[in-house]
Amino acid sequence: MRFFKSVAIAVMVAWAGVSAAQEKQDWADLAHYAENNKVVSQLPASERRVVFFGNSITELWTKFHPNFFASHKYIPRGISGQTSYHYMVRIRPDVIDLHPEYVVLGAPTNDIAENAYPYDENVTMENFSLLVTMLKANGIKVIMTSALPADRFPWNPEIKNVAEKVISLNKRLKALARKEHCYWVDYYPSLVTETGGAFRPELTGDGVHPSRPGYDIMESVIQKFLTKILK
């Protein structure tokens, strides 16, 4: 298994390099943070200790609450619509090459939404296992986080049993965190309705993404954790 992971990692790194060179075919949107990565890589280590890496949940977070990142000197690296497949291409330029101490790894909810490929939970988990292996191999401590509650995807209403798939994915992500000795932060219980697995309506606008009050809760969860470990 280690041999296959090593080969896969080598392929992903090479793929990232090729994609960067082929700007017109920038499937993973490596250009999104390319210029800012140059700036961040020159910052003192104390100002790039934590990178938040993920999809629209992370990207919109910076729009709703930019001061959360600026005041704590956290580096946001979220791109809307991305899946674990995009993450594998993007992980080196947007995280590893910045040499942070920690990465807050956003869950691949868009895999369930089938934004890139038909959903296969086993493949998604293998992708995440590879991401964790790459990060740990580069001395970065991994903080895995849960997928947020959802019972539908407005942009892809054909996806069924969304709430059950989110619950199942979270169980496996938590198990992976335990197996790989990663940190685990669970947003899900604070955001979910009492029944049905939906996002609490007062904390979201579309049933998938947090609103400002939703991000307030997420910040209270993650900041309590980060304050403890960053000491």
XYZ file of C-alpha atoms in Angstrom:
231
model
C 0.000 0.000 0.000
C 2.857 2.388 0.841
C 4.369 1.803 -2.602
C 1.119 2.685 -4.357
C 0.700 5.786 -2.208
C 4.234 6.898 -3.059
C 3.573 6.453 -6.755
C 0.272 8.288 -6.501
C 1.917 11.165 -4.663
C 4.633 11.431 -7.302
C 1.989 11.499 -10.015
C -0.005 14.195 -8.206
C 3.034 16.404 -7.729
C 3.951 16.046 -11.400
C 0.358 16.751 -12.400
C 0.348 19.927 -10.298
C 3.502 21.091 -12.054
C 2.076 20.410 -15.495
C -1.193 22.161 -14.658
C 0.645 25.260 -13.455
C 2.538 25.423 -16.731
C -0.626 25.013 -18.763
C -2.560 28.032 -17.576
C -5.306 27.588 -20.170
C -6.041 24.152 -18.721
C -5.913 25.145 -15.058
C -8.584 22.684 -13.955
C -7.734 23.002 -10.254
C -7.427 26.819 -10.450
C -3.808 26.928 -9.335
C -3.691 30.520 -10.546
C -6.255 31.542 -7.932
C -3.707 32.044 -5.141
C -0.478 31.942 -7.146
C 0.475 35.595 -6.636
C -0.565 35.697 -2.994
C 1.371 32.494 -2.330
C 4.531 34.343 -3.335
C 3.783 36.982 -0.714
C 2.813 34.518 2.012
C 5.887 32.355 1.463
C 8.051 35.352 2.395
C 6.237 36.078 5.664
C 7.852 35.192 8.995
C 6.958 31.689 10.134
C 4.901 33.159 12.974
C 2.562 34.780 10.415
C 1.846 31.620 8.439
C 1.458 29.002 11.118
C -2.072 28.001 10.079
C -3.570 27.514 6.606
C -7.297 26.925 6.155
C -7.683 24.754 3.038
C -10.971 23.831 1.416
C -13.856 24.758 -0.840
C -16.574 27.429 -0.780
C -17.092 26.967 2.969
C -13.591 28.376 3.460
C -13.709 30.914 0.640
C -17.015 32.446 1.751
C -15.757 32.509 5.330
C -13.144 35.079 4.297
C -15.836 37.210 2.663
C -18.215 37.164 5.641
C -15.572 37.454 8.365
C -12.242 38.610 6.884
C -11.104 39.913 10.254
C -11.151 36.399 11.696
C -8.286 35.473 9.396
C -6.456 38.793 9.477
C -6.514 39.207 13.257
C -5.191 35.700 13.903
C -2.825 35.678 10.918
C -4.500 32.625 9.419
C -3.987 31.984 5.712
C -7.221 31.177 3.796
C -7.014 28.870 0.804
C -10.569 28.012 -0.191
C -11.941 27.781 -3.728
C -15.655 27.396 -4.366
C -16.910 24.225 -5.990
C -13.772 22.175 -5.431
C -13.625 18.502 -4.548
C -11.026 16.163 -3.107
C -9.773 15.666 -6.670
C -8.994 19.382 -6.950
C -7.471 19.315 -3.459
C -4.889 16.737 -4.507
C -3.617 18.972 -7.290
C -3.705 22.127 -5.194
C -2.281 20.856 -1.909
C 1.368 21.495 -2.758
C 1.298 25.110 -4.028
C -1.471 26.274 -1.685
C -0.335 24.536 1.507
C 2.893 22.549 1.462
C 5.015 25.175 -0.288
C 3.906 27.769 2.294
C 5.462 25.651 5.073
C 2.790 26.193 7.721
C 2.837 24.428 11.057
C -0.827 23.412 10.818
C -3.441 22.985 8.118
C -7.185 23.061 8.815
C -8.391 20.626 6.180
C -11.934 21.266 4.985
C -14.164 18.269 4.324
C -14.964 17.258 0.705
C -18.699 17.949 0.727
C -18.612 18.706 -3.001
C -17.634 15.109 -3.684
C -21.096 14.120 -2.460
C -22.579 16.839 -4.680
C -20.722 15.256 -7.618
C -19.152 18.540 -8.694
C -16.371 16.669 -10.495
C -17.172 12.946 -10.707
C -19.867 10.498 -9.587
C -19.615 10.069 -5.833
C -17.778 7.055 -4.475
C -17.122 7.352 -0.760
C -14.234 4.885 -0.936
C -12.453 6.963 -3.574
C -13.019 10.162 -1.622
C -11.518 8.574 1.471
C -8.517 7.325 -0.491
C -8.004 10.856 -1.800
C -8.098 12.214 1.730
C -5.739 9.536 2.975
C -3.270 10.593 0.285
C -3.654 14.258 1.240
C -2.894 13.456 4.861
C 0.116 11.377 3.862
C 1.526 14.232 1.788
C 0.998 16.795 4.525
C 2.524 14.659 7.270
C 5.477 13.772 5.044
C 6.199 17.499 4.832
C 6.043 18.024 8.578
C 2.637 19.718 8.620
C 0.234 18.892 11.442
C -3.219 18.082 10.096
C -6.463 19.313 11.646
C -9.257 17.412 9.920
C -12.748 18.901 10.127
C -16.210 17.486 9.624
C -18.483 18.091 6.673
C -21.258 20.513 7.553
C -24.841 19.244 7.658
C -26.866 19.247 4.455
C -29.896 17.381 3.188
C -29.855 18.673 -0.395
C -27.709 20.511 -2.909
C -29.618 23.341 -4.629
C -27.325 23.208 -7.666
C -27.721 19.440 -8.055
C -31.141 18.385 -6.699
C -30.831 14.944 -8.284
C -28.433 13.848 -5.534
C -30.407 11.730 -3.075
C -29.858 10.720 0.568
C -27.555 13.671 1.122
C -27.903 13.774 4.913
C -27.069 10.080 5.236
C -24.042 10.449 2.964
C -22.729 13.373 5.026
C -23.081 11.379 8.249
C -21.335 8.374 6.734
C -18.493 10.504 5.356
C -17.981 12.213 8.709
C -17.696 8.874 10.486
C -14.984 7.783 8.095
C -13.148 11.101 8.202
C -13.082 10.922 12.001
C -11.796 7.351 11.844
C -9.070 8.419 9.407
C -8.044 11.241 11.734
C -7.743 8.778 14.590
C -5.798 6.270 12.500
C -3.354 8.877 11.177
C -2.981 10.663 14.546
C -4.459 13.874 13.185
C -6.492 16.380 15.145
C -10.264 16.239 14.682
C -12.632 19.224 14.912
C -16.353 18.546 14.566
C -18.561 21.450 13.480
C -21.507 19.208 12.650
C -23.280 18.890 16.058
C -23.448 22.675 16.512
C -25.013 23.282 13.090
C -27.426 20.403 12.488
C -31.164 20.331 13.174
C -32.400 18.013 15.900
C -33.894 15.676 13.293
C -33.349 15.074 9.602
C -29.673 15.961 9.238
C -30.378 19.376 7.711
C -28.460 22.602 8.345
C -30.214 24.678 11.014
C -32.164 27.209 8.880
C -31.228 30.185 11.060
C -27.545 29.471 10.353
C -27.641 29.083 6.559
C -29.100 30.740 3.496
C -29.193 27.786 1.138
C -29.028 24.704 3.344
C -25.355 24.085 2.531
C -23.291 27.211 3.244
C -23.188 28.988 6.609
C -24.557 32.494 6.969
C -22.834 34.982 9.285
C -24.363 33.385 12.400
C -23.228 29.979 11.133
C -19.674 31.196 10.754
C -19.859 32.697 14.242
C -20.469 29.227 15.601
C -17.750 27.666 13.464
C -15.280 30.275 14.662
C -16.102 29.587 18.276
C -15.467 25.873 17.698
C -12.218 26.139 15.747
C -10.741 29.079 17.625
C -11.172 27.382 20.997
C -9.225 24.456 19.599
C -6.527 26.533 17.896
C -5.977 28.715 20.945
C -5.176 25.590 22.927
C -2.760 23.980 20.489
C -1.022 27.161 19.314
C 0.105 27.934 22.859
